[in-house]
Coordinates of C-alpha atoms and ligand atoms in Angstrom, one line a residue:
M18 CA 119.1 69.6 79.7
K19 CA 119.0 73.5 79.7
H20 CA 118.8 75.1 83.1
A21 CA 117.0 78.4 83.4
V22 CA 117.0 80.6 86.4
V23 CA 113.9 83.0 86.7
T24 CA 113.8 85.8 89.3
G25 CA 110.2 87.0 90.0
I26 CA 108.8 83.6 89.3
T27 CA 105.8 84.2 91.6
G28 CA 104.8 87.3 89.6
Q29 CA 102.6 87.5 86.5
D30 CA 105.4 87.2 83.9
G31 CA 107.4 84.7 85.9
S32 CA 104.4 82.3 86.0
Y33 CA 103.8 82.5 82.2
L34 CA 107.5 82.2 81.4
A35 CA 107.9 79.1 83.7
E36 CA 104.9 77.5 81.9
F37 CA 106.4 78.3 78.5
L38 CA 109.8 77.0 79.3
L39 CA 108.4 73.8 80.9
S40 CA 106.4 73.2 77.7
K41 CA 109.8 72.6 76.1
P42 CA 111.0 69.2 77.4
E43 CA 114.7 70.2 77.4
Y44 CA 114.2 72.9 80.1
V45 CA 114.7 72.6 83.9
V46 CA 113.3 75.8 85.5
H47 CA 114.7 77.2 88.8
G48 CA 112.6 79.9 90.3
L49 CA 113.9 82.3 93.0
V50 CA 111.4 83.0 95.7
R51 CA 111.5 85.4 98.7
R52 CA 110.6 84.2 102.2
S53 CA 107.3 85.6 103.3
S54 CA 105.2 85.0 106.4
T55 CA 102.3 83.6 104.3
L56 CA 102.8 81.8 101.0
N57 CA 102.2 83.9 97.9
R58 CA 102.7 81.3 95.2
S59 CA 99.1 81.0 93.8
R60 CA 100.3 81.8 90.2
I61 CA 102.7 78.8 90.2
D62 CA 101.0 76.3 92.5
H63 CA 99.7 74.4 89.4
L64 CA 103.3 73.9 88.3
T65 CA 104.6 72.9 91.8
I66 CA 101.9 70.1 92.2
D67 CA 102.1 68.8 88.7
P68 CA 104.0 65.4 88.9
A69 CA 105.1 65.9 85.2
F70 CA 107.3 68.7 86.4
R71 CA 108.6 67.2 89.6
D72 CA 112.2 66.9 88.3
R73 CA 112.1 70.0 86.1
F74 CA 110.7 72.7 88.4
H75 CA 112.5 73.8 91.5
L76 CA 112.2 76.8 93.8
H77 CA 115.1 78.3 95.7
Y78 CA 115.1 81.1 98.4
A79 CA 117.0 84.2 97.3
D80 CA 116.5 88.0 97.1
L81 CA 117.7 90.6 94.7
A82 CA 118.7 92.7 97.7
D83 CA 121.0 89.9 98.8
S84 CA 124.1 89.3 96.6
A85 CA 125.3 86.3 98.6
S86 CA 122.1 84.4 97.9
L87 CA 122.4 85.2 94.1
G88 CA 126.1 84.2 93.9
S89 CA 125.6 80.9 95.7
L90 CA 122.6 79.9 93.6
M91 CA 124.5 80.7 90.3
D92 CA 127.3 78.5 91.7
Q93 CA 125.0 75.7 92.6
I94 CA 122.7 75.7 89.6
K95 CA 125.2 76.8 86.9
P96 CA 122.3 77.9 84.6
D97 CA 122.4 78.3 80.8
E98 CA 119.9 81.1 80.9
V99 CA 119.0 83.7 83.5
Y100 CA 115.7 85.8 83.3
N101 CA 115.7 88.7 85.7
L102 CA 112.0 89.5 86.2
G103 CA 112.1 90.3 89.9
A104 CA 111.1 93.8 90.8
Q105 CA 109.1 96.2 93.0
S106 CA 107.1 96.8 89.8
H107 CA 104.4 99.3 90.9
V108 CA 105.0 102.8 89.5
R109 CA 102.8 104.6 92.0
V110 CA 104.3 102.7 94.9
S111 CA 107.8 103.7 93.7
F112 CA 107.0 107.3 94.7
D113 CA 106.3 106.2 98.2
Q114 CA 109.4 103.8 98.4
P115 CA 112.0 105.3 96.0
L116 CA 115.1 104.0 97.8
Y117 CA 113.7 100.5 98.2
T118 CA 112.6 100.5 94.6
A119 CA 116.1 101.7 93.5
D120 CA 117.7 99.0 95.5
V121 CA 115.7 96.1 94.3
V122 CA 115.1 97.2 90.7
G123 CA 118.3 99.1 90.0
L124 CA 121.0 97.7 92.2
G125 CA 119.3 94.3 92.2
T126 CA 119.9 94.1 88.4
L127 CA 123.6 94.9 89.0
R128 CA 123.8 92.3 91.8
I129 CA 122.6 89.5 89.5
L130 CA 124.6 90.7 86.6
E131 CA 127.8 90.4 88.8
A132 CA 126.8 86.9 89.8
V133 CA 126.2 86.0 86.2
R134 CA 129.6 87.5 85.2
Q135 CA 131.4 85.3 87.7
L136 CA 129.7 82.2 86.3
A137 CA 130.4 83.3 82.7
R138 CA 134.1 82.9 83.4
T139 CA 133.6 79.1 83.5
K140 CA 130.6 78.5 81.2
P141 CA 128.4 80.2 78.6
V142 CA 125.4 81.8 80.2
R143 CA 122.7 84.1 78.6
F144 CA 121.0 86.9 80.5
Y145 CA 117.6 88.6 80.0
Q146 CA 116.8 91.9 81.8
A147 CA 113.1 92.9 82.2
S148 CA 113.3 96.6 81.1
S149 CA 110.2 98.7 80.7
S150 CA 108.5 101.2 78.4
E151 CA 108.3 103.4 81.5
M152 CA 111.9 104.4 80.7
F153 CA 110.5 106.4 77.8
G154 CA 108.3 108.4 80.1
S155 CA 107.5 111.7 78.5
A156 CA 109.2 111.0 75.2
P157 CA 106.7 111.5 72.3
P158 CA 105.2 108.4 70.7
P159 CA 105.9 106.1 68.9
Q160 CA 108.8 104.9 71.0
S161 CA 111.6 102.7 69.7
L162 CA 115.2 102.1 70.8
D163 CA 116.1 105.3 68.8
T164 CA 113.9 107.3 71.2
P165 CA 115.7 109.2 73.9
F166 CA 114.6 108.0 77.4
H167 CA 112.9 110.4 79.8
P168 CA 111.9 108.5 82.9
R169 CA 109.1 110.0 85.1
S170 CA 109.2 107.9 88.3
P171 CA 111.6 106.4 90.7
Y172 CA 110.7 103.0 89.2
A173 CA 111.5 104.2 85.7
C174 CA 114.8 105.7 86.8
A175 CA 115.8 102.4 88.5
K176 CA 114.8 100.4 85.4
L177 CA 116.9 102.7 83.3
Y178 CA 119.9 102.0 85.6
G179 CA 119.4 98.3 85.1
H180 CA 119.0 98.7 81.4
W181 CA 122.3 100.6 81.0
Q182 CA 124.1 98.1 83.3
T183 CA 122.9 95.3 81.1
V184 CA 124.1 97.1 77.9
N185 CA 127.5 97.9 79.6
Y186 CA 128.0 94.3 80.8
R187 CA 127.5 93.1 77.2
E188 CA 129.9 95.8 75.8
A189 CA 132.5 95.6 78.6
Y190 CA 132.7 91.8 79.2
G191 CA 131.3 90.4 75.9
M192 CA 128.4 88.8 77.8
Y193 CA 125.3 87.5 76.1
A194 CA 123.0 90.0 77.8
C195 CA 119.8 91.5 76.4
S196 CA 117.4 94.1 77.6
G197 CA 113.8 93.6 76.6
V198 CA 112.0 97.0 76.7
L199 CA 108.5 95.6 77.2
F200 CA 105.4 97.8 77.0
N201 CA 102.5 97.1 79.4
H202 CA 101.3 93.5 79.3
E203 CA 98.3 92.2 81.2
S204 CA 96.4 89.0 81.9
P205 CA 94.0 87.4 84.4
R206 CA 97.1 86.9 86.5
R207 CA 98.0 90.7 86.6
G208 CA 98.4 92.1 90.1
E209 CA 95.1 93.5 91.5
S210 CA 96.3 97.1 91.9
F211 CA 97.4 97.6 88.3
V212 CA 94.8 99.6 86.3
T213 CA 93.5 96.9 83.9
R214 CA 93.0 94.3 86.6
K215 CA 91.5 96.8 89.0
I216 CA 89.0 97.6 86.3
T217 CA 88.1 94.0 85.4
L218 CA 87.9 92.9 89.0
G219 CA 85.8 96.0 89.9
A220 CA 83.5 95.5 86.9
G221 CA 82.9 91.8 87.8
R222 CA 82.1 92.6 91.4
I223 CA 79.8 95.5 90.4
K224 CA 77.9 93.2 88.0
V225 CA 77.1 90.6 90.7
G226 CA 76.3 93.3 93.3
L227 CA 79.3 92.9 95.5
Q228 CA 80.5 96.5 94.9
D229 CA 78.8 99.8 93.9
R230 CA 81.7 102.0 92.8
L231 CA 85.2 102.0 91.4
V232 CA 87.6 104.7 92.6
M233 CA 90.3 105.6 90.0
G234 CA 92.9 108.2 89.0
N235 CA 93.8 109.6 85.6
L236 CA 91.6 108.1 82.9
D237 CA 93.3 109.9 80.0
A238 CA 96.6 108.1 80.2
K239 CA 97.2 105.9 77.2
R240 CA 99.0 102.6 77.1
D241 CA 100.1 100.0 74.6
W242 CA 98.6 97.0 76.3
G243 CA 99.3 93.4 75.2
F244 CA 98.9 89.9 76.7
A245 CA 101.6 88.7 79.1
G246 CA 101.4 85.1 77.7
D247 CA 102.5 86.5 74.3
F248 CA 105.3 88.8 75.7
V249 CA 107.2 86.1 77.6
K250 CA 107.8 84.3 74.3
A251 CA 109.7 87.4 73.1
M252 CA 111.9 87.1 76.2
W253 CA 112.9 83.6 75.3
L254 CA 113.4 84.4 71.6
M255 CA 115.9 87.2 72.6
L256 CA 118.1 84.5 74.3
Q257 CA 118.0 82.2 71.3
Q258 CA 119.7 84.5 68.7
S259 CA 123.3 84.3 67.4
E260 CA 124.1 87.8 68.7
P261 CA 122.7 89.6 71.9
K262 CA 120.7 92.7 71.3
D263 CA 118.0 94.8 72.9
Y264 CA 114.4 94.9 71.6
V265 CA 111.2 96.8 72.1
V266 CA 108.2 94.5 72.6
A267 CA 104.8 96.0 72.1
T268 CA 101.6 95.7 70.1
G269 CA 101.9 98.9 68.2
E270 CA 98.4 100.1 69.4
T271 CA 97.5 102.5 72.1
H272 CA 94.3 102.9 74.2
S273 CA 93.3 105.2 77.0
V274 CA 92.3 104.0 80.5
R275 CA 88.9 105.4 79.7
E276 CA 88.6 103.2 76.6
F277 CA 89.6 100.1 78.7
L278 CA 86.8 101.0 81.1
E279 CA 84.2 101.6 78.4
I280 CA 84.9 98.2 76.7
A281 CA 85.2 96.2 80.0
F282 CA 82.0 97.6 81.5
G283 CA 80.3 97.4 78.1
M284 CA 81.0 93.7 77.9
L285 CA 78.9 93.3 81.0
D286 CA 76.2 95.6 79.7
L287 CA 77.2 98.4 82.2
D288 CA 78.1 102.0 81.7
Y289 CA 81.3 102.8 83.5
Q290 CA 80.2 106.4 84.0
D291 CA 77.6 105.3 86.5
F292 CA 80.2 103.7 88.8
V293 CA 83.6 105.3 88.4
K294 CA 84.6 108.0 90.8
F295 CA 87.8 110.1 90.8
D296 CA 90.3 110.2 93.7
P297 CA 93.6 112.1 93.5
R298 CA 95.1 109.3 95.7
Y299 CA 95.4 107.3 92.5
T300 CA 97.3 109.9 90.5
R301 CA 101.1 110.2 90.3
P302 CA 103.3 113.2 91.1
S303 CA 104.5 112.9 87.4
E304 CA 102.5 110.9 84.9
V305 CA 103.4 109.1 81.7
D306 CA 100.7 110.3 79.2
V307 CA 101.1 108.2 76.1
L308 CA 103.0 105.0 75.5
L309 CA 103.0 103.4 72.0
G310 CA 105.8 101.0 71.1
D311 CA 107.3 100.3 67.7
P312 CA 107.9 96.5 67.7
S313 CA 109.2 96.2 64.1
E314 CA 112.7 94.9 65.2
A315 CA 111.1 92.2 67.3
K316 CA 108.9 91.3 64.4
N317 CA 111.6 91.4 61.8
V318 CA 114.5 89.8 63.7
L319 CA 112.9 87.6 66.3
G320 CA 109.8 86.7 64.2
W321 CA 107.7 87.6 67.2
R322 CA 104.0 88.5 66.8
P323 CA 101.3 89.2 69.5
E324 CA 98.5 86.7 69.2
V325 CA 95.9 88.3 71.5
D326 CA 94.5 91.7 70.4
F327 CA 93.2 94.5 72.7
Q328 CA 89.5 93.3 72.6
G329 CA 90.6 89.7 73.2
L330 CA 92.7 90.8 76.2
V331 CA 89.9 92.8 77.8
K332 CA 87.4 89.9 77.1
M333 CA 89.8 87.3 78.6
M334 CA 90.2 89.4 81.8
V335 CA 86.5 90.4 82.1
E336 CA 85.4 86.8 81.8
H337 CA 87.9 85.5 84.3
D338 CA 87.1 88.2 86.9
L339 CA 83.3 87.8 86.4
E340 CA 83.7 84.1 87.3
L341 CA 85.8 85.1 90.3
A342 CA 83.1 87.5 91.5
R343 CA 80.4 84.9 91.0
R344 CA 82.3 82.5 93.2
E345 CA 82.9 85.1 95.8
K346 CA 79.2 85.9 95.9
H347 CA 78.3 82.2 96.1
L348 CA 80.7 81.7 99.0
L349 CA 79.2 84.6 100.9
E350 CA 75.6 83.4 100.3
Y351 CA 76.3 79.9 101.4
R352 CA 78.5 80.7 104.4
P353 CA 77.2 78.7 107.4
Q354 CA 75.5 81.1 109.8
Ligands
NAP420 P1 105.0 91.4 89.3 O1 103.7 90.6 89.0 O2 104.9 92.6 90.2 O3 106.1 90.4 89.8 C1 107.3 90.8 90.4 C2 108.1 89.7 90.9 O4 109.3 90.2 91.5 C3 107.3 88.8 92.0 O5 107.6 87.5 91.8 C4 108.0 89.4 93.3 O6 108.0 88.4 94.3 C5 109.4 89.6 92.8 N1 110.2 90.4 93.7 C6 109.9 91.6 94.2 N2 110.9 92.0 95.0 C7 111.9 91.1 94.9 C8 113.2 91.0 95.5 N3 113.7 91.9 96.4 N4 113.9 89.9 95.2 C9 113.5 89.0 94.4 N5 112.3 89.0 93.8 C10 111.5 90.1 94.1 O7 105.6 91.9 87.9 P2 105.4 91.4 86.4 O8 104.2 92.2 85.8 O9 105.4 89.9 86.4 O10 106.7 92.0 85.7 C11 107.9 91.2 85.6 C12 109.1 92.1 85.4 O11 108.9 92.9 84.2 C13 109.3 93.2 86.4 O12 110.7 93.4 86.5 C14 108.6 94.4 85.9 O13 109.1 95.6 86.5 C15 108.9 94.3 84.4 N6 107.9 94.8 83.5 C16 106.6 94.5 83.6 C17 105.7 95.1 82.6 C18 104.3 94.7 82.7 O14 103.5 95.4 82.0 N7 103.9 93.7 83.4 C19 106.2 95.8 81.6 C20 107.6 96.1 81.5 C21 108.5 95.6 82.5 P3 106.9 88.4 95.5 O15 105.7 87.6 94.8 O16 107.5 87.7 96.6 O17 106.4 89.8 95.7
F7E421 O1 98.9 102.3 85.4 C1 96.5 105.1 85.3 C2 97.9 105.4 85.8 O2 99.6 101.0 87.3 C3 98.5 102.6 84.0 C4 103.8 98.2 85.4 O3 103.7 96.9 85.0 O4 103.6 99.0 83.2 C5 103.0 99.1 84.5 O5 103.1 100.4 84.9 C6 97.9 104.0 83.9 C7 98.7 105.0 84.6 O6 100.7 100.6 85.0 C8 94.5 104.2 88.1 O7 98.0 106.7 86.3 C9 94.3 105.6 86.5 O8 98.8 106.2 83.7 O9 98.4 99.8 85.5 P1 99.3 100.9 85.9 P2 101.9 101.5 84.7 O10 102.1 102.6 85.6 O11 101.8 101.8 83.2 C10 104.9 99.3 83.0 C11 105.3 99.1 81.6 C12 105.8 98.7 84.0 O12 107.0 98.4 83.7 C13 105.3 98.6 85.4 O13 106.0 97.6 86.1 O14 96.6 103.9 84.5 N1 95.5 104.9 86.4 N2 93.7 105.2 87.6 C14 95.6 104.1 87.4 N3 96.6 103.2 87.7 C15 96.4 102.4 88.8 N4 97.4 101.5 89.1 N5 95.3 102.5 89.6 C16 94.3 103.4 89.3 O15 93.3 103.5 90.0

């Protein structure tokens, strides 16, 4: 059996990656979870309770801020593959908590790389680092690995630190370590405060009458948005090659937040302009205006292709969140008095 360790398993990508790995009978998946006062495992509950995965899906307490927990888990599990997806991943929040973000996202990557390096002395182990298109920041589009990085947030600076540490561990110690520079990827499991999910949740609730406005920031920013379920396959492919290498993973299309709003509200026969209000609270001290990735290496070398297009992504999220809103309304209407 192949043992894979996944940090950030309770997050959007962690849940899709776990599903994808478990769909391959040769994988045992070990997810690292943080202790919290209430359980936050809704994205992976279906995997935990499925008897088919009882012997192939395990959760372990650890934290990227805690080297000892990472080292002892590497020692105990002795994984073949490590996917480092754990992060304080919200760009706006990183301006409020820059040191914490640098610790978990930047130093956290170094902590797990060190734990993997110790293990690599005794057995082969492959490492994936979740790097981000935010590292390109204000660099003009289209962005590829030949584009100079120009990060525009504490989050992006921390990711860049993790990216270069990953490259350096590969070059210095000959480790099989890859940095996947992934552009924005979304899904019905996306965190509620990221812009796409905020829009589809808001549109659904407005449609059923639970909400009458949606308060947003900069609608002119453009992003290269893909489907998270497609993107996790590229992570796995990167660890299956004969040589380790970094890749950009993107759709190669860019759309503005305004376009996302127009299409999502339009699918519900609503005009977003009747409901969206501006609040500077949702803007950032320094913004990333346009992200547009060039995924040609991922296509040519890994054979990776996104299967869900932009319209399909918006539709999937709108339909999911309309159903959520309907259920919420139903529960409110039928709550015992
Ligand atoms: P997400 O939904 O925010 O999930 C983040 C995960 O990291 C959660 O499981 C979270 O655990 C965990 N985590 C947070 N702090 C941690 C710590 N101190 N120690 C261990 N785990 C910790 O993020 P995502 O969208 O799935 O993204 C996955 C990774 O890809 C992240 O590294 C993100 O920065 C990066 N990335 C994402 C995108 C994107 O568009 N989604 C693009 C490029 C790169 P809790 O549930 O306990 O909070
Ligand atoms: O913002 C604008 C905002 O927070 C997208 C993370 O997964 O992808 C993500 O980072 C754009 C920005 O994602 C609101 O100013 C307008 O220009 O959904 P977001 P992000 O910052 O691109 C990268 C690749 C990552 O690595 C990160 O981990 O939308 N925007 N109004 C808004 N954004 C939010 N969140 N909320 C608003 O109300």
